[in-house]
Each structure stands twice: as C-alpha cells, then as structure tokens.
Short mmCIF file of C-alpha atoms in Angstrom, two decimals:
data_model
loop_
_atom_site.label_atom_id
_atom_site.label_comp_id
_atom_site.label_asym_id
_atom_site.label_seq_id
_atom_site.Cartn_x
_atom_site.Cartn_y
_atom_site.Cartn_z
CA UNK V 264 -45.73 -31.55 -5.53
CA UNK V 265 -45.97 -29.43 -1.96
CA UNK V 266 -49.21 -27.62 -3.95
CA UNK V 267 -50.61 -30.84 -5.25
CA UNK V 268 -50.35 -31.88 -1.80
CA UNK V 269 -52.11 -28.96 -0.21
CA UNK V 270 -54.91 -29.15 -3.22
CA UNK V 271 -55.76 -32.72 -2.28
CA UNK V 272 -55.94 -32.24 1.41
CA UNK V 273 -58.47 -29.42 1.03
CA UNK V 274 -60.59 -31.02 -2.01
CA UNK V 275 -60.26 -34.24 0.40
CA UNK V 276 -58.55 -36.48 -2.29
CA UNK V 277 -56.57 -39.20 -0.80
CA UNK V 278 -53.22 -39.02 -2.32
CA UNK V 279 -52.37 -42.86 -3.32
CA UNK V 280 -49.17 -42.61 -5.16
CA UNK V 281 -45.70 -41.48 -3.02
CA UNK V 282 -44.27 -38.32 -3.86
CA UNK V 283 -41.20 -40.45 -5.31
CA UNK V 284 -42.90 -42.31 -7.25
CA UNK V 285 -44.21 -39.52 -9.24
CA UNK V 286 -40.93 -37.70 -9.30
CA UNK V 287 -39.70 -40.85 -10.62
CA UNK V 288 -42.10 -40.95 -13.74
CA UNK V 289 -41.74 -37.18 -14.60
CA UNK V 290 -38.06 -38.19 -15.06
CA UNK V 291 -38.78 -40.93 -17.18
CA UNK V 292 -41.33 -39.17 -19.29
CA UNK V 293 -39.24 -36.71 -19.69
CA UNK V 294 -36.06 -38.33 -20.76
CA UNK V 295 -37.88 -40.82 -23.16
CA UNK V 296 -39.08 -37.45 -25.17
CA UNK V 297 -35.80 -36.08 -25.00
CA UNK V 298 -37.30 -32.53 -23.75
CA UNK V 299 -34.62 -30.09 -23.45
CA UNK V 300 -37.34 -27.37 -22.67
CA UNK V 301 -40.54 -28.00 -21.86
CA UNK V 302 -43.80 -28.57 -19.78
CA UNK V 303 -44.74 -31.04 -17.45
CA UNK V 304 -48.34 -31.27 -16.37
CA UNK V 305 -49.18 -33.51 -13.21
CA UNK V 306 -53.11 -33.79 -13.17
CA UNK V 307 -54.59 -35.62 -9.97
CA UNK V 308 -58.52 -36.66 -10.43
CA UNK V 309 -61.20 -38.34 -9.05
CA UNK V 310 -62.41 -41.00 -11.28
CA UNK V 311 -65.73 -42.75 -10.00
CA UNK V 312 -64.59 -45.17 -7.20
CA UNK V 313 -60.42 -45.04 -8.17
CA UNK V 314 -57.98 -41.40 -8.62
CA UNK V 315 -56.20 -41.30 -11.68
CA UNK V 316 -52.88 -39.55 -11.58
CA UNK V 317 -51.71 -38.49 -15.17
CA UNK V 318 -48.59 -37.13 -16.21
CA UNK V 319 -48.16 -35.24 -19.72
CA UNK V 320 -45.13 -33.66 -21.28
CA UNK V 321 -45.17 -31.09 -24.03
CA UNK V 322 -42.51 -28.51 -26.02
CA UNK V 323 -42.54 -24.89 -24.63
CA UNK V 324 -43.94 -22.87 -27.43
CA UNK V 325 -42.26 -19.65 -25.98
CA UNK V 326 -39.21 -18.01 -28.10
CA UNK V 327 -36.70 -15.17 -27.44
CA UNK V 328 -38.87 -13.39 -29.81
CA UNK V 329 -41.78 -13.49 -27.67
CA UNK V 330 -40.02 -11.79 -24.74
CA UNK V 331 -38.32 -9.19 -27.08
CA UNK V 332 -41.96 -8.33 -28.15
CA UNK V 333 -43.54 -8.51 -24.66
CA UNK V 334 -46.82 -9.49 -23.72
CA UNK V 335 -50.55 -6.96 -24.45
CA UNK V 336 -52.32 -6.87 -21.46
CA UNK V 337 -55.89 -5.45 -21.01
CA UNK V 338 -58.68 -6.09 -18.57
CA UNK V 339 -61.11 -8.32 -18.05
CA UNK V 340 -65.36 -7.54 -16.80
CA UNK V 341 -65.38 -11.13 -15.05
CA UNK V 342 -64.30 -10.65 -11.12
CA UNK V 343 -62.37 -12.85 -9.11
CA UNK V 344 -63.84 -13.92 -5.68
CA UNK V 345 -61.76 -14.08 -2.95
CA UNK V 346 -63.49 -15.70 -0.40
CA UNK V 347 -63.98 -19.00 -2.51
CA UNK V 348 -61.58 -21.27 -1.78
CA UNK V 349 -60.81 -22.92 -5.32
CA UNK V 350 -59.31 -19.50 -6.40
CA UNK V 351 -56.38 -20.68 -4.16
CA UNK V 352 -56.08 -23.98 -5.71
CA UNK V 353 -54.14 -25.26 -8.80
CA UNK V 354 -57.05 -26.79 -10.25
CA UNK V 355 -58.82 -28.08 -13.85
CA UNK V 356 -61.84 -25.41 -13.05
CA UNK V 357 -60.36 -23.24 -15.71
CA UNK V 358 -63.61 -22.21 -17.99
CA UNK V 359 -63.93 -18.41 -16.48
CA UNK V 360 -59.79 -18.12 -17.18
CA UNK V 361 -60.42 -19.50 -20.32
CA UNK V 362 -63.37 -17.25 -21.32
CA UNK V 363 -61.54 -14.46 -20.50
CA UNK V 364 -58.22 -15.18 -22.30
CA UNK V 365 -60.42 -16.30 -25.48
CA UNK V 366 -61.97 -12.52 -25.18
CA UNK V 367 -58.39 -10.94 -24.86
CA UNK V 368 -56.63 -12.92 -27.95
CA UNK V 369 -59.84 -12.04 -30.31
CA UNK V 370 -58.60 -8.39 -29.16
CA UNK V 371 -55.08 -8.53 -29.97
CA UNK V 372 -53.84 -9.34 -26.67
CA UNK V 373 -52.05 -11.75 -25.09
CA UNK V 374 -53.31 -11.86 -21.43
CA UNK V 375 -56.04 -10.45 -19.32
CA UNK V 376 -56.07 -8.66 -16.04
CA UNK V 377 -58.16 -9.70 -13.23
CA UNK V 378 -59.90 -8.00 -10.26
CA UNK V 379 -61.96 -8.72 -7.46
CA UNK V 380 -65.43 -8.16 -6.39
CA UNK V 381 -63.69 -4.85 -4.19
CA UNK V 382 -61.77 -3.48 -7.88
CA UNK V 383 -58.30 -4.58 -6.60
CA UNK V 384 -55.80 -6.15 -8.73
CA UNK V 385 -55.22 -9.66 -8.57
CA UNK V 386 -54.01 -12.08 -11.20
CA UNK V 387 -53.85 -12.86 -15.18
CA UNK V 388 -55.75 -16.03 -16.57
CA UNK V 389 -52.66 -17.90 -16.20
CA UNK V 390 -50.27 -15.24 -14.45
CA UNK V 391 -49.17 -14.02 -11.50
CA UNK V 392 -48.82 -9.84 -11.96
CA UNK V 393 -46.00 -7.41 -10.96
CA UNK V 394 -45.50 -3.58 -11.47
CA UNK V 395 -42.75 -1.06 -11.00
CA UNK V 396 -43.26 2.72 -9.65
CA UNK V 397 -40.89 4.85 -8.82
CA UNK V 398 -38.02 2.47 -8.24
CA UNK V 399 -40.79 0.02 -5.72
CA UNK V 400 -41.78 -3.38 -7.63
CA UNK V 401 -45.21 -4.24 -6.15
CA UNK V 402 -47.62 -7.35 -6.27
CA UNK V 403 -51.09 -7.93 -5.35
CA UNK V 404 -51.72 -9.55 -1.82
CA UNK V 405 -52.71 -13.37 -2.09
CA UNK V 406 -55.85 -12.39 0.00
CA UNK V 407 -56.91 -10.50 -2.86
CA UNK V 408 -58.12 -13.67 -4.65
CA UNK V 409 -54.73 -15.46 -6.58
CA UNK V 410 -53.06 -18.17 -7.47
CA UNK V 411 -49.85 -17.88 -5.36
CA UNK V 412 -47.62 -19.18 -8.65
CA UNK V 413 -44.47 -21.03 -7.50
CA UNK V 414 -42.36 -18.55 -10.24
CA UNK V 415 -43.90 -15.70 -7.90
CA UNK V 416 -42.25 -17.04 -4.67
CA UNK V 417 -38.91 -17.15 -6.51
CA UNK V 418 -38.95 -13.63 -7.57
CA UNK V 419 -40.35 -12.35 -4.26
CA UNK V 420 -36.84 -14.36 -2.96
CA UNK V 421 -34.85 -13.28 -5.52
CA UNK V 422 -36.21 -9.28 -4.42
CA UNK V 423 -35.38 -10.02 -0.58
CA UNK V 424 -31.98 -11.39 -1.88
CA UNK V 425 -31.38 -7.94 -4.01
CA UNK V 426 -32.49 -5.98 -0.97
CA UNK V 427 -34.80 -4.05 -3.76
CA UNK V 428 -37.57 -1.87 -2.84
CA UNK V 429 -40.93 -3.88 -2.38
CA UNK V 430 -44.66 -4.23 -1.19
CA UNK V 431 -47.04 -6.67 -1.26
CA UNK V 432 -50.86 -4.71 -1.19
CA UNK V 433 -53.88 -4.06 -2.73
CA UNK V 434 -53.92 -2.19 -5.45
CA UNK V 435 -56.25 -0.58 -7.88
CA UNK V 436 -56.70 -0.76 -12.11
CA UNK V 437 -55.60 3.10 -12.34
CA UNK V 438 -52.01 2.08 -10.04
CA UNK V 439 -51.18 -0.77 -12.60
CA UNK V 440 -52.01 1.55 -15.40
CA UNK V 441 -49.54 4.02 -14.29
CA UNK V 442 -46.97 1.74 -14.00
CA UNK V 443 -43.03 2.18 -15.17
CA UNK V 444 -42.66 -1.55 -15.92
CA UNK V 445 -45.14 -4.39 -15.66
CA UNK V 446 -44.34 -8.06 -15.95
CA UNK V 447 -46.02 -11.65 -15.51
CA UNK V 448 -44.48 -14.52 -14.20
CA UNK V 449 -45.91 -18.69 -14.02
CA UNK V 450 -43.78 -21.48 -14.68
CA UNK V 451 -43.59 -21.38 -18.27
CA UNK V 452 -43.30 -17.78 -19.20
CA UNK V 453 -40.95 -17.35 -16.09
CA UNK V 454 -40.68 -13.50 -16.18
CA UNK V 455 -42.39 -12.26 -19.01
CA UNK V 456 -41.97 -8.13 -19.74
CA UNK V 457 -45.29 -6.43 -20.75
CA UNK V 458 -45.09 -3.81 -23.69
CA UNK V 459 -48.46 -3.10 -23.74
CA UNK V 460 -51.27 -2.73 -20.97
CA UNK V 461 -54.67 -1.47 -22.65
CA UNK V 462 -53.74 1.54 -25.16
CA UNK V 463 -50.55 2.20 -23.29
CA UNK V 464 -47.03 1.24 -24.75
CA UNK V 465 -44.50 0.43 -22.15
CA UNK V 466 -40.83 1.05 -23.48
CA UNK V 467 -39.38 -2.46 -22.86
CA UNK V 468 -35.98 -0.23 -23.49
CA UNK V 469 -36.33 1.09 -20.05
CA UNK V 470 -37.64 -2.27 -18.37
CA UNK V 471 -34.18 -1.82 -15.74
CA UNK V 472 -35.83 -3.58 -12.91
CA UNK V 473 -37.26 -6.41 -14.62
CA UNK V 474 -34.21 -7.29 -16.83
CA UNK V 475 -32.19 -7.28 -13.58
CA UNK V 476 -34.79 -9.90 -12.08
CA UNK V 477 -34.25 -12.14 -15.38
CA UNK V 478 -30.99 -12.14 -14.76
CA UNK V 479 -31.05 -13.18 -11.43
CA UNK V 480 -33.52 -15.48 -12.63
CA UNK V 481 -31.49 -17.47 -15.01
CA UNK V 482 -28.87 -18.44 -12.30
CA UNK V 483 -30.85 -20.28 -10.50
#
C-alpha cells in the first residue's frame, strides 16, 4: 500500500479511497474465496474523468516441486533504462517484461535476466536477482534500473539480522555467471533457487546460503 502510495504521488493520481478501506476489501475478497495461498492484485487506474481501484484474487500456481527443480535463467538483448522513472514504479507498463519472458519460455526457461544501457545487472521480468560468491550474497544497486521488490527488502533484513556477508553494487553478466548460488525473489515466488543460468547447471545440493535464507524466511 506504502508503494501504491509512492506510485500515485509521482504519476500524480489522486488517491480517493483510504488505505483502510482497501485493506478492508482485500480481507473480504479474500475470505469469501477461501484462499489459503494465494495472490492479491491491487490495480489503481485512471479511467477518463473517475480512478478505478480494482482488487483481484487468484490461487498461487507455485508447488514444492517447482522450487526442488529451480528456476532456468538466461539473458535478455532488451536493456533496462535507468534514468526513466517508470522503471521504479509498480506499474501495468509491462509489454517489454512481457516480450522478454515470452522469448525466454519459447527457450526452455523460466525467467530472463536484465541489464542496463551501461551492461550491469539489474532485474528479472518479474524478479528481483541475488548471487552468492565466495561466502558474499550480492544484489544489484536500485540505481541500476529495478524494481525495489518488497520480498527483496525482507531478505536484505533478514541478511543484516544473520550478520551474513553482503554488498549491494553493480555488477556485470560474466560476475552473475560465475556465481556459487543464484536466486530470485518477488512476492509470489518468495525465494526461488536457480538451477540453471544460460548453459550452466547450478547444484541446488550445495545452495547453503540460500536454503538458510528460506528458512529464515518462513518464520516470519
């Protein structure tokens, strides 16, 4: 709701409807489809002279199996620009994430990579991206041109709370593909482990770091 917030202020959409109001429809929504794990989507548009808030519910298609397997990453042509400022917002403008996924899954893989207009790492089409090297779990630097994901901030806090080794930076395609562990995290994978990244096979076996964060994850 704190993003929504932010979104509308610098798209200059008046907000009309209370923050507990909302909250209080997502309940209900939620509780008359009995949802015991799921998605809630709040969209917030402009709609010729009125805004329209809509609220959606929908199952979480994502199984044990799916983390068991991991996710295929590869990489993507299409660059990410970070001086534009709807890179930074949660919005509909999805098309180019879209394209790209579309281009991935026709592959074999599950998610793409992005980078900027300078060849830094920054994001997947629907992801926010970690990597492990040499005991150091590292993410790419919001100014890189990312989504800031909400599941990112809790695993940057659950990090700080381990006291584990950790830097936020810019990094480049040949780092990520040298990685010990990779994993993606948004609200409805949560952590997701990554078994593959292009033709390299990452032993999920040997994923130490990122299991610990899922564990740590599931308590809160």
């Amino acid at each position: 709701l704190e993003r929504l917030k932010d979104g509308c202020y610098t798209l200059k959409l008046s907000l009309d409807y209370d923050t507990l109001f909302i909250q209080d429809h997502c309940n209900k929504l939620i509780a008359a489809n009995n949802l015991k794990s799921g998605v809630l989507r709040i969209l917030y548009a402009k709609n010729k002279n009125r805004n329209d808030l809509i609220i959606s519910v929908r199952e979480n298609k994502y199984k044990d199996e799916d983390y068991k397997k991991g996710f295929k990453l590869c990489f993507t042509d299409i660059k990410r620009n970070p001086y534009t400022p709807l890179t930074y917002i949660k919005s509909n403008n999805y098309v180019e994430n879209l394209i790209a996924r579309q281009g991935a899954t026709e592959r074999g893989y599950d998610e793409v990579v992005f980078l900027n207009i300078y060849e830094k790492i920054c994001e997947g089409s629907m992801t926010n991206i970690f990597f492990v090297k040499d005991g150091t779990i590292h993410t790419p630097s919001i100014d890189c041109g990312l989504l800031p994901g909400i599941i990112r901030n809790k695993v940057i806090d659950i990090i700080d709370k381990l006291n584990l080794k950790f830097q936020i930076g810019e990094y480049t395609k040949e780092e990520l593909l040298e990685a010990d562990e990779i994993f993606l995290t948004n609200s409805l994978l949560e952590i997701m482990p990554v078994s593959q990244i292009e033709d390299k096979k990452l032993d999920l076996e040997k994923n130490f770091i990122t299991k610990m964060l899922k564990d740590q994850y599931s308590f809160l």
